[in-house]
């Protein structure tokens, strides 16, 4: 996989992130997916538009310095899986449900996320907010 420029810094930060967990014996599994149930789809769309508005504002204000990468999610998944050799899961259904099922099946120590739904799900011993 070829990458360079500022993205090399992103890859280096990811590498350090995974190395810190690996050093203490913690396996980080990263989930990628956008499947949403009909009931949650409108809420998800609203959040994505809000995120896009924030990012576009930042990019517009810093246009000479930045360029929006295309297919960032696919690129990050490929870097994590093939460059860093770390496990990833591409969710085929609701991402939250797959994370909860995986955590329960593998008796996971914790879930590192921004989504507090995992506290309610009792999917892992700890919920670690970011």
PDB file of C-alpha atoms in Angstrom:
ATOM      1  CA  UNK A   1       0.000   0.000   0.000  1.00  0.00           C
ATOM      2  CA  UNK A   2       1.385   3.369  -0.991  1.00  0.00           C
ATOM      3  CA  UNK A   3       0.841   6.471   1.098  1.00  0.00           C
ATOM      4  CA  UNK A   4       2.822   9.573   1.926  1.00  0.00           C
ATOM      5  CA  UNK A   5       2.711  13.209   2.922  1.00  0.00           C
ATOM      6  CA  UNK A   6       0.526  14.096   5.875  1.00  0.00           C
ATOM      7  CA  UNK A   7      -1.093  10.665   5.768  1.00  0.00           C
ATOM      8  CA  UNK A   8       2.244   9.166   6.854  1.00  0.00           C
ATOM      9  CA  UNK A   9       1.778  11.049  10.126  1.00  0.00           C
ATOM     10  CA  UNK A  10      -1.698   9.564  10.552  1.00  0.00           C
ATOM     11  CA  UNK A  11      -0.336   6.057   9.975  1.00  0.00           C
ATOM     12  CA  UNK A  12       2.453   6.678  12.506  1.00  0.00           C
ATOM     13  CA  UNK A  13      -0.058   7.866  15.131  1.00  0.00           C
ATOM     14  CA  UNK A  14      -2.213   4.777  14.518  1.00  0.00           C
ATOM     15  CA  UNK A  15       0.856   2.559  14.794  1.00  0.00           C
ATOM     16  CA  UNK A  16       1.770   4.099  18.156  1.00  0.00           C
ATOM     17  CA  UNK A  17      -1.842   3.731  19.351  1.00  0.00           C
ATOM     18  CA  UNK A  18      -1.918   0.006  18.578  1.00  0.00           C
ATOM     19  CA  UNK A  19       1.610  -0.559  19.920  1.00  0.00           C
ATOM     20  CA  UNK A  20       0.657   0.894  23.316  1.00  0.00           C
ATOM     21  CA  UNK A  21      -2.235  -1.539  23.656  1.00  0.00           C
ATOM     22  CA  UNK A  22      -0.240  -4.484  22.281  1.00  0.00           C
ATOM     23  CA  UNK A  23       2.553  -3.774  24.761  1.00  0.00           C
ATOM     24  CA  UNK A  24       0.173  -4.346  27.686  1.00  0.00           C
ATOM     25  CA  UNK A  25      -1.450  -7.399  26.092  1.00  0.00           C
ATOM     26  CA  UNK A  26      -4.676  -5.764  24.902  1.00  0.00           C
ATOM     27  CA  UNK A  27      -5.926  -6.665  21.416  1.00  0.00           C
ATOM     28  CA  UNK A  28      -7.785  -3.781  19.778  1.00  0.00           C
ATOM     29  CA  UNK A  29     -10.413  -4.832  17.238  1.00  0.00           C
ATOM     30  CA  UNK A  30     -11.667  -2.006  15.030  1.00  0.00           C
ATOM     31  CA  UNK A  31     -15.181  -2.105  13.577  1.00  0.00           C
ATOM     32  CA  UNK A  32     -16.190  -0.423  10.316  1.00  0.00           C
ATOM     33  CA  UNK A  33     -19.752  -0.218   9.084  1.00  0.00           C
ATOM     34  CA  UNK A  34     -22.581   2.085   8.182  1.00  0.00           C
ATOM     35  CA  UNK A  35     -25.605  -0.189   8.139  1.00  0.00           C
ATOM     36  CA  UNK A  36     -28.441   1.489  10.042  1.00  0.00           C
ATOM     37  CA  UNK A  37     -31.875   0.196  10.937  1.00  0.00           C
ATOM     38  CA  UNK A  38     -34.821   2.149   9.536  1.00  0.00           C
ATOM     39  CA  UNK A  39     -35.692   3.465  12.983  1.00  0.00           C
ATOM     40  CA  UNK A  40     -32.256   4.990  13.542  1.00  0.00           C
ATOM     41  CA  UNK A  41     -31.454   5.999   9.977  1.00  0.00           C
ATOM     42  CA  UNK A  42     -32.924   9.524  10.157  1.00  0.00           C
ATOM     43  CA  UNK A  43     -30.995  10.257  13.362  1.00  0.00           C
ATOM     44  CA  UNK A  44     -27.808   8.891  11.792  1.00  0.00           C
ATOM     45  CA  UNK A  45     -28.298  11.030   8.649  1.00  0.00           C
ATOM     46  CA  UNK A  46     -28.841  14.132  10.778  1.00  0.00           C
ATOM     47  CA  UNK A  47     -25.585  13.498  12.694  1.00  0.00           C
ATOM     48  CA  UNK A  48     -23.643  12.863   9.482  1.00  0.00           C
ATOM     49  CA  UNK A  49     -24.860  16.149   7.975  1.00  0.00           C
ATOM     50  CA  UNK A  50     -23.845  17.939  11.164  1.00  0.00           C
ATOM     51  CA  UNK A  51     -20.400  16.307  11.002  1.00  0.00           C
ATOM     52  CA  UNK A  52     -20.027  17.199   7.320  1.00  0.00           C
ATOM     53  CA  UNK A  53     -20.951  20.824   8.050  1.00  0.00           C
ATOM     54  CA  UNK A  54     -18.279  21.021  10.771  1.00  0.00           C
ATOM     55  CA  UNK A  55     -15.623  19.401   8.593  1.00  0.00           C
ATOM     56  CA  UNK A  56     -16.506  21.549   5.588  1.00  0.00           C
ATOM     57  CA  UNK A  57     -16.239  24.665   7.751  1.00  0.00           C
ATOM     58  CA  UNK A  58     -12.796  23.612   8.928  1.00  0.00           C
ATOM     59  CA  UNK A  59     -11.683  22.730   5.409  1.00  0.00           C
ATOM     60  CA  UNK A  60     -12.998  26.019   4.011  1.00  0.00           C
ATOM     61  CA  UNK A  61     -11.209  28.039   6.711  1.00  0.00           C
ATOM     62  CA  UNK A  62      -7.962  26.122   6.142  1.00  0.00           C
ATOM     63  CA  UNK A  63      -8.308  25.395   2.439  1.00  0.00           C
ATOM     64  CA  UNK A  64      -4.714  26.231   1.478  1.00  0.00           C
ATOM     65  CA  UNK A  65      -3.467  23.734   4.082  1.00  0.00           C
ATOM     66  CA  UNK A  66      -5.775  20.782   3.619  1.00  0.00           C
ATOM     67  CA  UNK A  67      -7.431  18.470   1.136  1.00  0.00           C
ATOM     68  CA  UNK A  68     -10.345  16.198   2.012  1.00  0.00           C
ATOM     69  CA  UNK A  69      -9.277  12.584   1.453  1.00  0.00           C
ATOM     70  CA  UNK A  70     -11.584  10.417  -0.612  1.00  0.00           C
ATOM     71  CA  UNK A  71     -12.768   7.067   0.727  1.00  0.00           C
ATOM     72  CA  UNK A  72     -11.207   7.732   4.133  1.00  0.00           C
ATOM     73  CA  UNK A  73     -13.036   4.886   5.877  1.00  0.00           C
ATOM     74  CA  UNK A  74     -11.877   2.314   3.309  1.00  0.00           C
ATOM     75  CA  UNK A  75      -8.347   3.700   3.405  1.00  0.00           C
ATOM     76  CA  UNK A  76      -8.188   3.544   7.208  1.00  0.00           C
ATOM     77  CA  UNK A  77      -9.536  -0.011   7.210  1.00  0.00           C
ATOM     78  CA  UNK A  78      -6.875  -1.059   4.690  1.00  0.00           C
ATOM     79  CA  UNK A  79      -4.078   0.622   6.656  1.00  0.00           C
ATOM     80  CA  UNK A  80      -5.157  -0.990   9.933  1.00  0.00           C
ATOM     81  CA  UNK A  81      -5.561  -4.446   8.380  1.00  0.00           C
ATOM     82  CA  UNK A  82      -2.709  -4.621   5.867  1.00  0.00           C
ATOM     83  CA  UNK A  83      -0.063  -2.138   7.025  1.00  0.00           C
ATOM     84  CA  UNK A  84      -0.454  -2.443  10.797  1.00  0.00           C
ATOM     85  CA  UNK A  85      -1.619  -6.096  10.626  1.00  0.00           C
ATOM     86  CA  UNK A  86      -4.337  -5.466  13.219  1.00  0.00           C
ATOM     87  CA  UNK A  87      -7.800  -7.088  13.226  1.00  0.00           C
ATOM     88  CA  UNK A  88     -10.794  -5.268  11.782  1.00  0.00           C
ATOM     89  CA  UNK A  89     -14.444  -6.202  11.365  1.00  0.00           C
ATOM     90  CA  UNK A  90     -16.663  -4.851   8.574  1.00  0.00           C
ATOM     91  CA  UNK A  91     -20.172  -4.834  10.020  1.00  0.00           C
ATOM     92  CA  UNK A  92     -22.854  -6.133   7.709  1.00  0.00           C
ATOM     93  CA  UNK A  93     -25.696  -5.185  10.035  1.00  0.00           C
ATOM     94  CA  UNK A  94     -26.123  -2.485  12.697  1.00  0.00           C
ATOM     95  CA  UNK A  95     -22.573  -1.706  13.861  1.00  0.00           C
ATOM     96  CA  UNK A  96     -23.604  -1.254  17.510  1.00  0.00           C
ATOM     97  CA  UNK A  97     -25.242  -4.692  17.596  1.00  0.00           C
ATOM     98  CA  UNK A  98     -22.199  -6.387  16.077  1.00  0.00           C
ATOM     99  CA  UNK A  99     -19.860  -4.712  18.565  1.00  0.00           C
ATOM    100  CA  UNK A 100     -22.034  -5.806  21.490  1.00  0.00           C
ATOM    101  CA  UNK A 101     -22.272  -9.387  20.157  1.00  0.00           C
ATOM    102  CA  UNK A 102     -18.507  -9.540  19.566  1.00  0.00           C
ATOM    103  CA  UNK A 103     -17.723  -8.133  23.013  1.00  0.00           C
ATOM    104  CA  UNK A 104     -20.008 -10.632  24.736  1.00  0.00           C
ATOM    105  CA  UNK A 105     -18.781 -13.601  22.694  1.00  0.00           C
ATOM    106  CA  UNK A 106     -15.120 -12.807  23.361  1.00  0.00           C
ATOM    107  CA  UNK A 107     -15.642 -11.622  26.953  1.00  0.00           C
ATOM    108  CA  UNK A 108     -14.073  -8.283  26.069  1.00  0.00           C
ATOM    109  CA  UNK A 109     -12.351  -6.202  28.715  1.00  0.00           C
ATOM    110  CA  UNK A 110     -13.714  -2.917  27.433  1.00  0.00           C
ATOM    111  CA  UNK A 111     -15.213  -0.914  24.608  1.00  0.00           C
ATOM    112  CA  UNK A 112     -13.491   2.301  23.536  1.00  0.00           C
ATOM    113  CA  UNK A 113     -16.154   4.497  21.940  1.00  0.00           C
ATOM    114  CA  UNK A 114     -18.041   7.775  21.864  1.00  0.00           C
ATOM    115  CA  UNK A 115     -21.372   5.934  22.072  1.00  0.00           C
ATOM    116  CA  UNK A 116     -22.749   5.549  25.608  1.00  0.00           C
ATOM    117  CA  UNK A 117     -25.209   2.863  24.430  1.00  0.00           C
ATOM    118  CA  UNK A 118     -22.524   0.312  25.276  1.00  0.00           C
ATOM    119  CA  UNK A 119     -22.847   1.113  28.984  1.00  0.00           C
ATOM    120  CA  UNK A 120     -26.495   0.099  28.872  1.00  0.00           C
ATOM    121  CA  UNK A 121     -25.752  -3.039  26.832  1.00  0.00           C
ATOM    122  CA  UNK A 122     -23.408  -4.508  29.472  1.00  0.00           C
ATOM    123  CA  UNK A 123     -21.313  -5.808  26.598  1.00  0.00           C
ATOM    124  CA  UNK A 124     -17.944  -5.548  28.337  1.00  0.00           C
ATOM    125  CA  UNK A 125     -16.567  -5.031  31.814  1.00  0.00           C
ATOM    126  CA  UNK A 126     -15.644  -1.424  31.051  1.00  0.00           C
ATOM    127  CA  UNK A 127     -16.860   1.335  28.772  1.00  0.00           C
ATOM    128  CA  UNK A 128     -13.997   3.699  27.949  1.00  0.00           C
ATOM    129  CA  UNK A 129     -15.239   6.994  26.466  1.00  0.00           C
ATOM    130  CA  UNK A 130     -13.123   8.925  23.973  1.00  0.00           C
TER     131      UNK A 130
END
